[in-house]
């Protein structure tokens, strides 16, 4: 039974990665696998100020417009377990179907409040309080449900547990932004990703590549 539960959790992590992280190609570079992802940029006038960029990014996220959300984010190359992830976006540019359904339930109750904004030439910081689901115990809840004889299949179990989550959490995040070609972009950090995903361990610690681990 323990092995079955571990297998279930691994399967769920794969499901999350498949649905949320953009599909990518791999190639060997200097004896390391390199993964690249296409992040097509849509030019917009919304990111002409740090505060405006943050507001536009959250509006795009909560409206499930992942392509526009990626427009306002700067992703950095990271290395995990010998694999280099280049431009590793949190969401693909054109998610649809089940992937969009998964994303919708995770950000369905997300809200934010800008506390402070400070701009210095080509850099800026915007302090934001993000209120979102608290999914930090989702793995434990999955284990408990999987032990029950009438437990649902993996996908239904995962979604039903998220939908039944009433616990909310406030995430105080300091976003750093950089200006290039008169356009501002938000640096994606684990702190920011944690708030977006409700501190979901299966994604944050096992799927999202990061040099911050």
Coordinates of C-alpha atoms in Angstrom, one line a residue:
X1 CA 0.0 0.0 0.0
X2 CA 2.8 2.4 0.8
X3 CA 4.4 1.7 -2.6
X4 CA 1.1 2.3 -4.2
X5 CA 0.7 5.7 -2.5
X6 CA 4.2 6.7 -3.5
X7 CA 3.5 5.7 -7.1
X8 CA 0.3 7.8 -7.0
X9 CA 2.2 10.9 -5.8
X10 CA 4.8 10.4 -8.5
X11 CA 2.0 10.0 -11.1
X12 CA 0.4 13.2 -9.9
X13 CA 3.6 15.1 -10.2
X14 CA 4.0 13.9 -13.8
X15 CA 0.4 15.0 -14.4
X16 CA 1.0 18.4 -13.0
X17 CA 4.2 18.9 -15.0
X18 CA 2.5 17.7 -18.2
X19 CA -0.5 20.1 -17.8
X20 CA 1.2 23.2 -16.5
X21 CA 4.8 23.4 -17.8
X22 CA 5.2 24.1 -21.5
X23 CA 6.3 21.3 -23.8
X24 CA 10.0 21.5 -24.6
X25 CA 12.7 20.1 -26.7
X26 CA 15.9 18.6 -25.4
X27 CA 19.5 18.5 -26.8
X28 CA 22.9 17.7 -25.6
X29 CA 25.1 20.7 -24.9
X30 CA 28.5 20.3 -23.4
X31 CA 27.6 16.9 -22.0
X32 CA 24.4 18.4 -20.4
X33 CA 20.9 18.0 -21.6
X34 CA 19.4 21.4 -22.5
X35 CA 15.7 22.1 -22.5
X36 CA 14.4 25.1 -24.4
X37 CA 10.9 26.5 -24.5
X38 CA 9.2 28.8 -27.0
X39 CA 7.9 31.9 -25.3
X40 CA 6.4 34.0 -28.1
X41 CA 6.1 37.6 -27.1
X42 CA 3.0 39.8 -27.8
X43 CA 3.9 43.5 -27.7
X44 CA 1.8 45.5 -25.3
X45 CA 1.6 49.0 -23.9
X46 CA 0.5 47.6 -20.5
X47 CA 4.1 47.1 -19.2
X48 CA 5.3 50.6 -19.5
X49 CA 5.5 50.9 -15.7
X50 CA 6.4 48.5 -12.9
X51 CA 3.0 48.7 -11.2
X52 CA 1.2 48.4 -14.6
X53 CA 3.2 45.4 -15.5
X54 CA 2.3 43.6 -12.2
X55 CA -1.4 44.4 -12.6
X56 CA -1.4 43.2 -16.2
X57 CA 0.4 40.0 -15.3
X58 CA -2.2 39.1 -12.5
X59 CA -5.1 40.1 -14.8
X60 CA -3.7 37.7 -17.5
X61 CA -3.1 34.9 -14.9
X62 CA -6.6 35.1 -13.4
X63 CA -8.2 35.2 -16.8
X64 CA -6.2 32.2 -17.9
X65 CA -4.4 34.1 -20.6
X66 CA -1.1 32.3 -20.3
X67 CA 0.5 33.7 -23.4
X68 CA 0.0 37.2 -22.1
X69 CA 1.1 36.2 -18.6
X70 CA 4.4 35.0 -20.1
X71 CA 4.8 38.3 -21.8
X72 CA 5.3 40.0 -18.5
X73 CA 7.7 37.5 -17.0
X74 CA 11.4 37.0 -17.3
X75 CA 12.4 33.4 -16.8
X76 CA 16.0 32.5 -16.0
X77 CA 18.0 29.5 -17.1
X78 CA 18.3 27.0 -14.3
X79 CA 20.0 23.7 -13.8
X80 CA 18.6 20.7 -11.9
X81 CA 20.0 17.2 -11.7
X82 CA 22.4 18.0 -14.5
X83 CA 19.7 19.2 -16.9
X84 CA 19.6 22.8 -18.0
X85 CA 16.2 24.4 -18.3
X86 CA 16.1 27.4 -20.5
X87 CA 13.2 29.9 -20.3
X88 CA 11.3 27.4 -18.2
X89 CA 7.8 29.0 -18.2
X90 CA 5.3 28.0 -15.6
X91 CA 2.5 27.7 -18.1
X92 CA 2.6 27.0 -21.8
X93 CA 1.6 29.8 -24.2
X94 CA -1.6 28.1 -25.4
X95 CA -2.9 25.7 -22.7
X96 CA -6.4 24.3 -23.3
X97 CA -8.7 21.5 -22.3
X98 CA -7.7 19.7 -19.1
X99 CA -4.6 21.8 -18.6
X100 CA -6.7 24.9 -18.5
X101 CA -9.2 23.3 -16.1
X102 CA -6.3 22.4 -13.7
X103 CA -5.0 25.9 -13.9
X104 CA -8.4 27.5 -13.4
X105 CA -9.1 25.6 -10.1
X106 CA -5.6 26.6 -8.7
X107 CA -6.0 30.3 -9.4
X108 CA -9.8 30.5 -9.0
X109 CA -9.6 32.2 -5.6
X110 CA -6.4 34.1 -6.2
X111 CA -6.4 37.9 -5.4
X112 CA -3.6 40.4 -4.9
X113 CA -2.9 43.8 -3.4
X114 CA 0.0 46.0 -4.3
X115 CA 1.5 47.3 -1.1
X116 CA 4.5 49.4 -2.4
X117 CA 6.2 50.2 -5.7
X118 CA 9.7 51.6 -6.1
X119 CA 11.5 52.4 -9.4
X120 CA 15.2 53.1 -10.0
X121 CA 16.1 53.6 -13.7
X122 CA 16.0 50.1 -15.2
X123 CA 15.2 48.2 -12.0
X124 CA 12.2 48.2 -9.7
X125 CA 10.6 46.4 -6.8
X126 CA 6.9 45.9 -6.2
X127 CA 5.7 44.5 -2.9
X128 CA 2.5 42.4 -3.3
X129 CA 0.3 40.5 -0.9
X130 CA -1.1 37.6 -2.8
X131 CA -4.1 35.7 -1.3
X132 CA -4.5 32.2 -2.7
X133 CA -5.4 28.6 -1.7
X134 CA -3.2 26.9 0.9
X135 CA -2.3 23.6 -0.8
X136 CA 0.8 22.9 1.3
X137 CA -0.8 19.8 2.7
X138 CA -2.1 18.4 -0.5
X139 CA 0.3 15.5 -0.6
X140 CA -0.7 14.4 2.9
X141 CA -4.4 14.6 2.0
X142 CA -3.8 12.6 -1.2
X143 CA -2.1 9.9 0.9
X144 CA -5.0 9.8 3.4
X145 CA -7.6 9.6 0.6
X146 CA -5.6 6.9 -1.3
X147 CA -5.8 4.7 1.7
X148 CA -9.6 4.6 1.6
X149 CA -11.2 1.8 -0.3
X150 CA -13.6 4.1 -2.1
X151 CA -10.9 6.5 -3.2
X152 CA -11.4 8.2 -6.6
X153 CA -9.0 7.8 -9.6
X154 CA -5.8 9.8 -9.6
X155 CA -7.0 12.8 -11.7
X156 CA -10.4 13.1 -10.0
X157 CA -8.8 12.8 -6.5
X158 CA -6.4 15.6 -7.3
X159 CA -8.9 18.0 -8.6
X160 CA -11.6 17.2 -6.0
X161 CA -9.2 17.8 -3.2
X162 CA -8.2 21.2 -4.6
X163 CA -11.8 22.2 -5.2
X164 CA -12.7 21.2 -1.6
X165 CA -9.9 23.4 -0.2
X166 CA -11.3 26.2 1.9
X167 CA -8.0 27.2 3.7
X168 CA -6.5 30.4 2.3
X169 CA -3.1 31.9 2.9
X170 CA -1.5 35.3 2.4
X171 CA 1.8 35.3 0.6
X172 CA 3.9 38.5 1.0
X173 CA 6.0 38.6 -2.2
X174 CA 8.6 41.2 -3.3
X175 CA 8.7 41.2 -7.0
X176 CA 11.8 42.4 -8.8
X177 CA 11.5 43.9 -12.3
X178 CA 13.9 44.8 -15.0
X179 CA 13.5 47.3 -17.8
X180 CA 14.6 46.5 -21.4
X181 CA 13.6 48.3 -24.6
X182 CA 11.1 50.5 -22.6
X183 CA 9.3 47.4 -21.4
X184 CA 9.2 46.0 -17.8
X185 CA 9.4 42.3 -17.0
X186 CA 8.9 40.5 -13.7
X187 CA 11.7 38.1 -12.6
X188 CA 10.2 34.7 -11.9
X189 CA 11.3 33.4 -8.5
X190 CA 10.4 30.4 -6.4
X191 CA 8.7 32.8 -3.9
X192 CA 6.4 34.1 -6.7
X193 CA 5.8 30.6 -8.1
X194 CA 5.0 29.3 -4.6
X195 CA 2.2 31.9 -4.2
X196 CA 0.8 31.2 -7.6
X197 CA 0.6 27.4 -6.9
X198 CA -0.6 27.7 -3.3
X199 CA 2.7 26.3 -2.0
X200 CA 1.9 22.9 -3.6
X201 CA 4.9 20.7 -2.7
X202 CA 4.6 18.3 -5.6
X203 CA 5.1 21.1 -8.1
X204 CA 7.3 23.6 -6.3
X205 CA 9.9 21.1 -5.0
X206 CA 9.8 18.3 -7.5
X207 CA 8.7 19.7 -10.9
X208 CA 9.8 23.3 -11.1
X209 CA 13.5 23.4 -11.9
X210 CA 15.4 26.0 -9.8
X211 CA 18.9 26.8 -8.8
X212 CA 17.4 28.1 -5.6
X213 CA 16.9 24.6 -4.2

